[in-house]
CSV table of N, CA and C and ligand atoms in Angstrom, one decimal:
chain,number,residue,atom,x,y,z
A,1244,UNK,N,0.8,-1.2,0.0
A,1244,UNK,CA,0.0,0.0,0.0
A,1244,UNK,C,0.9,1.3,0.0
A,1245,UNK,N,0.5,2.2,-0.8
A,1245,UNK,CA,1.1,3.5,-0.8
A,1245,UNK,C,0.7,4.4,0.4
A,1246,UNK,N,1.4,5.4,0.7
A,1246,UNK,CA,0.9,6.4,1.7
A,1246,UNK,C,-0.2,7.2,1.2
A,1247,UNK,N,-0.4,7.2,-0.1
A,1247,UNK,CA,-1.4,8.1,-0.7
A,1247,UNK,C,-2.7,7.3,-0.9
A,1248,UNK,N,-3.8,7.8,-0.3
A,1248,UNK,CA,-5.1,7.1,-0.4
A,1248,UNK,C,-5.5,7.0,-1.8
A,1249,UNK,N,-5.3,8.1,-2.6
A,1249,UNK,CA,-5.8,8.0,-4.0
A,1249,UNK,C,-5.0,7.1,-4.9
A,1250,UNK,N,-3.7,7.0,-4.6
A,1250,UNK,CA,-2.9,6.0,-5.3
A,1250,UNK,C,-3.4,4.6,-5.0
A,1251,UNK,N,-3.8,4.4,-3.8
A,1251,UNK,CA,-4.3,3.0,-3.5
A,1251,UNK,C,-5.6,2.8,-4.1
A,1252,UNK,N,-6.4,3.8,-4.3
A,1252,UNK,CA,-7.7,3.7,-5.1
A,1252,UNK,C,-7.4,3.4,-6.5
A,1253,UNK,N,-6.4,4.1,-7.1
A,1253,UNK,CA,-6.0,3.9,-8.5
A,1253,UNK,C,-5.5,2.4,-8.7
A,1254,UNK,N,-4.8,1.9,-7.7
A,1254,UNK,CA,-4.2,0.6,-7.7
A,1254,UNK,C,-5.2,-0.5,-7.5
A,1255,UNK,N,-6.5,-0.1,-7.1
A,1255,UNK,CA,-7.5,-1.1,-6.8
A,1255,UNK,C,-7.4,-1.7,-5.5
A,1256,UNK,N,-6.5,-1.1,-4.6
A,1256,UNK,CA,-6.4,-1.6,-3.3
A,1256,UNK,C,-7.4,-1.1,-2.3
A,1257,UNK,N,-8.0,0.0,-2.6
A,1257,UNK,CA,-9.2,0.5,-1.9
A,1257,UNK,C,-10.3,0.7,-2.8
A,1258,UNK,N,-11.6,0.4,-2.3
A,1258,UNK,CA,-12.7,0.5,-3.2
A,1258,UNK,C,-13.1,2.0,-3.5
A,1259,UNK,N,-13.8,2.2,-4.6
A,1259,UNK,CA,-14.4,3.5,-4.8
A,1259,UNK,C,-15.6,3.4,-5.7
A,1260,UNK,N,-16.5,4.4,-5.7
A,1260,UNK,CA,-17.7,4.4,-6.5
A,1260,UNK,C,-17.3,5.0,-7.8
A,1261,UNK,N,-16.9,4.2,-8.8
A,1261,UNK,CA,-16.3,4.7,-10.0
A,1261,UNK,C,-17.3,5.4,-10.9
A,1262,UNK,N,-16.9,6.6,-11.4
A,1262,UNK,CA,-17.7,7.3,-12.3
A,1262,UNK,C,-17.1,7.2,-13.7
A,1263,UNK,N,-15.8,7.2,-13.8
A,1263,UNK,CA,-15.1,7.2,-15.1
A,1263,UNK,C,-13.7,6.6,-14.9
A,1264,UNK,N,-13.2,5.9,-15.9
A,1264,UNK,CA,-11.8,5.5,-15.9
A,1264,UNK,C,-11.2,5.4,-17.3
A,1265,UNK,N,-10.0,5.9,-17.5
A,1265,UNK,CA,-9.3,5.5,-18.7
A,1265,UNK,C,-7.8,5.3,-18.3
A,1266,UNK,N,-6.9,5.3,-19.2
A,1266,UNK,CA,-5.5,4.9,-18.9
A,1266,UNK,C,-4.8,6.0,-18.1
A,1267,UNK,N,-5.4,7.2,-18.0
A,1267,UNK,CA,-4.7,8.3,-17.4
A,1267,UNK,C,-5.5,8.9,-16.2
A,1268,UNK,N,-6.8,8.7,-16.2
A,1268,UNK,CA,-7.7,9.5,-15.3
A,1268,UNK,C,-8.7,8.5,-14.7
A,1269,UNK,N,-9.0,8.8,-13.4
A,1269,UNK,CA,-10.1,8.1,-12.7
A,1269,UNK,C,-11.0,9.2,-12.1
A,1270,UNK,N,-12.3,8.9,-12.1
A,1270,UNK,CA,-13.2,9.7,-11.4
A,1270,UNK,C,-14.1,8.8,-10.5
A,1271,UNK,N,-14.4,9.3,-9.3
A,1271,UNK,CA,-15.2,8.5,-8.4
A,1271,UNK,C,-15.9,9.4,-7.4
A,1272,UNK,N,-17.0,8.9,-6.8
A,1272,UNK,CA,-17.8,9.6,-5.9
A,1272,UNK,C,-17.0,10.0,-4.6
A,1273,UNK,N,-17.1,11.2,-4.1
A,1273,UNK,CA,-16.5,11.7,-2.9
A,1273,UNK,C,-17.2,10.9,-1.7
A,1274,UNK,N,-16.3,10.5,-0.8
A,1274,UNK,CA,-16.9,9.8,0.4
A,1274,UNK,C,-17.6,10.7,1.3
A,1275,UNK,N,-17.4,12.0,1.3
A,1275,UNK,CA,-18.1,13.0,2.1
A,1275,UNK,C,-18.7,14.1,1.2
A,1276,UNK,N,-19.8,13.7,0.5
A,1276,UNK,CA,-20.3,14.6,-0.5
A,1276,UNK,C,-20.8,16.0,0.1
A,1277,UNK,N,-20.6,17.0,-0.7
A,1277,UNK,CA,-21.1,18.4,-0.3
A,1277,UNK,C,-22.5,18.5,-0.9
A,1278,UNK,N,-22.9,17.7,-1.8
A,1278,UNK,CA,-24.1,18.0,-2.6
A,1278,UNK,C,-24.6,16.6,-3.0
A,1279,UNK,N,-25.8,16.6,-3.7
A,1279,UNK,CA,-26.4,15.4,-4.1
A,1279,UNK,C,-25.5,14.6,-5.0
A,1280,UNK,N,-24.8,15.3,-5.9
A,1280,UNK,CA,-23.8,14.7,-6.7
A,1280,UNK,C,-22.5,15.3,-6.4
A,1281,UNK,N,-21.5,14.5,-6.1
A,1281,UNK,CA,-20.1,15.1,-5.8
A,1281,UNK,C,-19.1,14.0,-6.1
A,1282,UNK,N,-18.3,14.2,-7.1
A,1282,UNK,CA,-17.3,13.3,-7.5
A,1282,UNK,C,-16.0,14.0,-7.7
A,1283,UNK,N,-14.9,13.2,-7.7
A,1283,UNK,CA,-13.5,13.7,-7.8
A,1283,UNK,C,-13.0,13.2,-9.1
A,1284,UNK,N,-12.2,14.0,-9.8
A,1284,UNK,CA,-11.5,13.6,-11.0
A,1284,UNK,C,-10.0,13.7,-10.7
A,1285,UNK,N,-9.3,12.6,-10.8
A,1285,UNK,CA,-7.9,12.5,-10.4
A,1285,UNK,C,-7.1,12.0,-11.6
A,1286,UNK,N,-5.8,12.4,-11.6
A,1286,UNK,CA,-4.9,11.7,-12.6
A,1286,UNK,C,-4.4,10.3,-11.9
A,1287,UNK,N,-4.2,9.3,-12.7
A,1287,UNK,CA,-3.6,8.1,-12.1
A,1287,UNK,C,-2.2,8.3,-11.6
A,1288,UNK,N,-1.5,9.2,-12.3
A,1288,UNK,CA,-0.1,9.5,-11.8
A,1288,UNK,C,-0.2,10.3,-10.6
A,1289,UNK,N,0.7,10.1,-9.7
A,1289,UNK,CA,0.7,10.9,-8.4
A,1289,UNK,C,1.3,12.3,-8.7
A,1290,UNK,N,0.5,13.3,-8.6
A,1290,UNK,CA,0.9,14.7,-8.5
A,1290,UNK,C,0.3,15.2,-7.2
A,1291,UNK,N,1.1,15.7,-6.3
A,1291,UNK,CA,0.6,16.0,-5.0
A,1291,UNK,C,-0.4,17.2,-5.0
A,1292,UNK,N,-0.1,18.3,-5.6
A,1292,UNK,CA,-1.0,19.5,-5.6
A,1292,UNK,C,-0.9,20.2,-6.9
A,1293,UNK,N,-1.8,21.1,-7.1
A,1293,UNK,CA,-1.8,21.9,-8.4
A,1293,UNK,C,-0.5,22.7,-8.5
A,1294,UNK,N,0.1,23.1,-7.3
A,1294,UNK,CA,1.3,23.8,-7.3
A,1294,UNK,C,2.5,23.0,-7.7
A,1295,UNK,N,2.4,21.7,-7.7
A,1295,UNK,CA,3.4,20.7,-8.0
A,1295,UNK,C,3.4,20.4,-9.5
A,1296,UNK,N,2.3,20.8,-10.2
A,1296,UNK,CA,2.1,20.4,-11.6
A,1296,UNK,C,3.1,21.3,-12.5
A,1297,UNK,N,3.5,20.7,-13.5
A,1297,UNK,CA,4.4,21.5,-14.4
A,1297,UNK,C,3.9,21.5,-15.8
A,1298,UNK,N,4.7,22.1,-16.8
A,1298,UNK,CA,4.3,22.1,-18.2
A,1298,UNK,C,4.0,20.7,-18.7
A,1299,UNK,N,4.7,19.7,-18.2
A,1299,UNK,CA,4.5,18.4,-18.7
A,1299,UNK,C,3.1,17.8,-18.4
A,1300,UNK,N,2.4,18.5,-17.5
A,1300,UNK,CA,1.1,18.0,-17.1
A,1300,UNK,C,0.0,18.8,-17.8
A,1301,UNK,N,0.3,19.7,-18.6
A,1301,UNK,CA,-0.7,20.6,-19.2
A,1301,UNK,C,-1.8,19.9,-19.9
A,1302,UNK,N,-1.4,18.9,-20.8
A,1302,UNK,CA,-2.4,18.1,-21.5
A,1302,UNK,C,-3.3,17.3,-20.6
A,1303,UNK,N,-2.7,16.7,-19.6
A,1303,UNK,CA,-3.4,15.9,-18.6
A,1303,UNK,C,-4.4,16.7,-17.8
A,1304,UNK,N,-4.0,17.9,-17.4
A,1304,UNK,CA,-4.9,18.7,-16.6
A,1304,UNK,C,-6.0,19.3,-17.4
A,1305,UNK,N,-5.7,19.6,-18.7
A,1305,UNK,CA,-6.7,20.0,-19.6
A,1305,UNK,C,-7.8,18.9,-19.8
A,1306,UNK,N,-7.3,17.7,-20.0
A,1306,UNK,CA,-8.2,16.6,-20.2
A,1306,UNK,C,-9.1,16.4,-19.0
A,1307,UNK,N,-8.5,16.5,-17.8
A,1307,UNK,CA,-9.3,16.4,-16.6
A,1307,UNK,C,-10.4,17.4,-16.5
A,1308,UNK,N,-10.0,18.7,-16.8
A,1308,UNK,CA,-11.0,19.8,-16.7
A,1308,UNK,C,-12.1,19.6,-17.8
A,1309,UNK,N,-11.7,19.1,-19.0
A,1309,UNK,CA,-12.8,18.9,-20.0
A,1309,UNK,C,-13.7,17.8,-19.7
A,1310,UNK,N,-13.2,16.8,-18.9
A,1310,UNK,CA,-14.1,15.7,-18.5
A,1310,UNK,C,-15.2,16.2,-17.6
A,1311,UNK,N,-14.9,17.3,-16.8
A,1311,UNK,CA,-15.9,17.7,-15.8
A,1311,UNK,C,-17.3,17.9,-16.3
A,1312,UNK,N,-17.5,18.7,-17.4
A,1312,UNK,CA,-18.9,18.9,-17.9
A,1312,UNK,C,-19.5,17.6,-18.4
A,1313,UNK,N,-18.7,16.8,-19.1
A,1313,UNK,CA,-19.2,15.6,-19.6
A,1313,UNK,C,-19.7,14.6,-18.5
A,1314,UNK,N,-18.9,14.4,-17.5
A,1314,UNK,CA,-19.2,13.5,-16.4
A,1314,UNK,C,-20.4,14.1,-15.6
A,1315,UNK,N,-20.3,15.4,-15.4
A,1315,UNK,CA,-21.4,16.1,-14.6
A,1315,UNK,C,-22.7,15.8,-15.3
A,1316,UNK,N,-22.8,16.0,-16.6
A,1316,UNK,CA,-24.0,15.7,-17.3
A,1316,UNK,C,-24.5,14.3,-17.1
A,1317,UNK,N,-23.5,13.4,-17.3
A,1317,UNK,CA,-23.8,11.9,-17.1
A,1317,UNK,C,-24.3,11.6,-15.7
A,1318,UNK,N,-23.9,12.4,-14.7
A,1318,UNK,CA,-24.3,12.2,-13.3
A,1318,UNK,C,-25.6,12.9,-13.0
A,1319,UNK,N,-26.2,13.6,-14.0
A,1319,UNK,CA,-27.5,14.2,-13.8
A,1319,UNK,C,-27.4,15.7,-13.5
A,1320,UNK,N,-26.3,16.3,-13.7
A,1320,UNK,CA,-26.2,17.8,-13.4
A,1320,UNK,C,-26.3,18.5,-14.7
A,1321,UNK,N,-27.5,18.4,-15.3
A,1321,UNK,CA,-27.8,19.0,-16.6
A,1321,UNK,C,-27.8,20.5,-16.5
A,1322,UNK,N,-28.1,21.1,-15.3
A,1322,UNK,CA,-28.3,22.5,-15.1
A,1322,UNK,C,-27.0,23.3,-14.8
A,1323,UNK,N,-25.9,22.5,-14.5
A,1323,UNK,CA,-24.7,23.1,-14.1
A,1323,UNK,C,-24.1,22.5,-12.9
A,1324,UNK,N,-22.9,22.9,-12.5
A,1324,UNK,CA,-22.2,22.3,-11.4
A,1324,UNK,C,-21.1,23.2,-10.9
A,1325,UNK,N,-20.5,22.9,-9.8
A,1325,UNK,CA,-19.3,23.6,-9.3
A,1325,UNK,C,-18.1,22.8,-9.4
A,1326,UNK,N,-17.0,23.5,-9.6
A,1326,UNK,CA,-15.7,22.8,-9.6
A,1326,UNK,C,-14.8,23.4,-8.5
A,1327,UNK,N,-13.9,22.6,-7.9
A,1327,UNK,CA,-13.1,23.1,-6.8
A,1327,UNK,C,-11.8,22.3,-6.8
A,1328,UNK,N,-10.7,23.1,-6.7
A,1328,UNK,CA,-9.4,22.4,-6.5
A,1328,UNK,C,-8.7,23.0,-5.3
A,1329,UNK,N,-8.7,22.3,-4.2
A,1329,UNK,CA,-8.0,22.8,-3.0
A,1329,UNK,C,-6.5,22.6,-3.2
A,1330,UNK,N,-5.7,23.6,-2.9
A,1330,UNK,CA,-4.3,23.4,-3.1
A,1330,UNK,C,-3.5,23.8,-1.9
A,1331,UNK,N,-2.8,22.7,-1.3
A,1331,UNK,CA,-2.0,22.9,-0.1
A,1331,UNK,C,-2.8,23.0,1.1
A,1332,UNK,N,-2.1,22.9,2.3
A,1332,UNK,CA,-2.8,23.0,3.6
A,1332,UNK,C,-3.5,24.3,3.7
A,1333,UNK,N,-2.9,25.4,3.3
A,1333,UNK,CA,-3.6,26.7,3.4
A,1333,UNK,C,-4.8,26.8,2.5
A,1334,UNK,N,-4.9,25.9,1.5
A,1334,UNK,CA,-6.0,25.9,0.6
A,1334,UNK,C,-7.0,24.8,1.0
A,1335,UNK,N,-6.8,24.2,2.1
A,1335,UNK,CA,-7.8,23.3,2.6
A,1335,UNK,C,-7.7,21.9,2.0
A,1336,UNK,N,-6.5,21.6,1.4
A,1336,UNK,CA,-6.3,20.3,0.8
A,1336,UNK,C,-6.1,19.3,1.9
A,1337,UNK,N,-6.8,18.2,1.8
A,1337,UNK,CA,-6.6,17.1,2.8
A,1337,UNK,C,-5.9,15.9,2.2
A,1338,UNK,N,-6.2,15.6,1.0
A,1338,UNK,CA,-5.6,14.5,0.3
A,1338,UNK,C,-4.6,15.0,-0.7
A,1339,UNK,N,-3.3,14.7,-0.5
A,1339,UNK,CA,-2.2,15.3,-1.3
A,1339,UNK,C,-2.0,14.5,-2.6
A,1340,UNK,N,-3.0,14.4,-3.4
A,1340,UNK,CA,-3.0,13.8,-4.8
A,1340,UNK,C,-4.0,14.6,-5.5
A,1341,UNK,N,-3.5,15.4,-6.4
A,1341,UNK,CA,-4.4,16.5,-7.1
A,1341,UNK,C,-5.7,15.9,-7.5
A,1342,UNK,N,-6.8,16.7,-7.3
A,1342,UNK,CA,-8.1,16.2,-7.6
A,1342,UNK,C,-9.0,17.4,-7.9
A,1343,UNK,N,-9.9,17.3,-8.8
A,1343,UNK,CA,-10.9,18.3,-9.1
A,1343,UNK,C,-12.2,17.8,-8.5
A,1344,UNK,N,-12.8,18.6,-7.5
A,1344,UNK,CA,-14.1,18.3,-7.0
A,1344,UNK,C,-15.1,18.8,-8.1
A,1345,UNK,N,-16.1,18.0,-8.4
A,1345,UNK,CA,-17.2,18.4,-9.2
A,1345,UNK,C,-18.5,18.1,-8.4
A,1346,UNK,N,-19.3,19.1,-8.2
A,1346,UNK,CA,-20.5,18.8,-7.4
A,1346,UNK,C,-21.7,19.8,-7.7
A,1347,UNK,N,-22.8,19.3,-7.3
A,1347,UNK,CA,-24.0,20.1,-7.6
A,1347,UNK,C,-25.3,19.3,-7.3
A,1348,UNK,N,-26.4,19.9,-7.5
A,1348,UNK,CA,-27.7,19.2,-7.4
A,1348,UNK,C,-28.2,19.3,-6.0
A,1349,UNK,N,-29.5,19.2,-5.9
A,1349,UNK,CA,-30.2,19.2,-4.6
A,1349,UNK,C,-30.3,20.7,-4.1
A,1350,UNK,N,-30.3,20.8,-2.8
A,1350,UNK,CA,-30.4,22.2,-2.2
A,1350,UNK,C,-29.2,23.0,-2.5
A,1351,UNK,N,-29.3,24.3,-2.3
A,1351,UNK,CA,-28.1,25.2,-2.5
A,1351,UNK,C,-26.9,24.6,-1.9
A,1352,UNK,N,-25.8,24.7,-2.7
A,1352,UNK,CA,-24.6,24.0,-2.4
A,1352,UNK,C,-23.7,25.0,-1.7
A,1353,UNK,N,-23.0,24.6,-0.6
A,1353,UNK,CA,-22.0,25.4,0.0
A,1353,UNK,C,-21.1,26.0,-1.0
A,1354,UNK,N,-20.7,27.3,-0.7
A,1354,UNK,CA,-20.0,28.0,-1.7
A,1354,UNK,C,-18.5,27.9,-1.7
A,1355,UNK,N,-18.0,27.0,-0.8
A,1355,UNK,CA,-16.5,26.8,-0.7
A,1355,UNK,C,-16.1,25.9,-1.8
B,1453,LIG,P1,-9.6,17.9,-0.3
B,1453,LIG,O1,-9.9,18.7,0.9
B,1453,LIG,O2,-9.7,18.8,-1.5
B,1453,LIG,O3,-8.2,17.3,-0.3
B,1453,LIG,O4,-10.7,16.8,-0.5
B,1453,LIG,C1,-10.4,15.4,-0.3
B,1453,LIG,C2,-11.7,14.8,-0.6
B,1453,LIG,O5,-11.5,13.4,-0.7
B,1453,LIG,C3,-12.7,14.9,0.6
B,1453,LIG,O6,-13.9,15.6,0.1
B,1453,LIG,C4,-13.1,13.5,1.0
B,1453,LIG,C5,-12.5,12.7,-0.1
B,1453,LIG,N1,-12.0,11.4,0.3
B,1453,LIG,C6,-11.0,11.2,1.2
B,1453,LIG,N2,-10.7,9.9,1.3
B,1453,LIG,C7,-11.5,9.3,0.5
B,1453,LIG,C8,-11.7,7.9,0.1
B,1453,LIG,O7,-11.0,7.0,0.7
B,1453,LIG,N3,-12.6,7.6,-0.8
B,1453,LIG,C9,-13.3,8.6,-1.4
B,1453,LIG,N4,-14.2,8.2,-2.3
B,1453,LIG,N5,-13.2,9.9,-1.1
B,1453,LIG,C10,-12.3,10.2,-0.2
């Protein structure tokens, strides 16, 4: 097992509610949802935070961002959704493997 929870999910060593997977990216439901629909899009490769990403990650990060509206629609968020990337301890990041939160639906969603 890795020290990184999300690397263990990628490796299939921890379960997740999978929303999407390809050779580079995994998306799964957040264990503590903010909203009716709340999932995370992560790269399979370990990048700790957005601040650790470099030019070599430009295409991968673009791909992750462009997946958000497609997966949000598939998850029933036809009206729109929120995205969030917490970066670093000061940014409220708890899991140090970069991820995009995608959430929405139901009652008004917390604005963080
Ligand atoms: P952040 O604060 O941006 O690092 O958010 C991390 C999110 O990851 C948080 O909303 C809860 C979620 N999370 C943490 N551990 C797990 C897990 O083992 N499985 C799933 N599905 N989500 C997790």
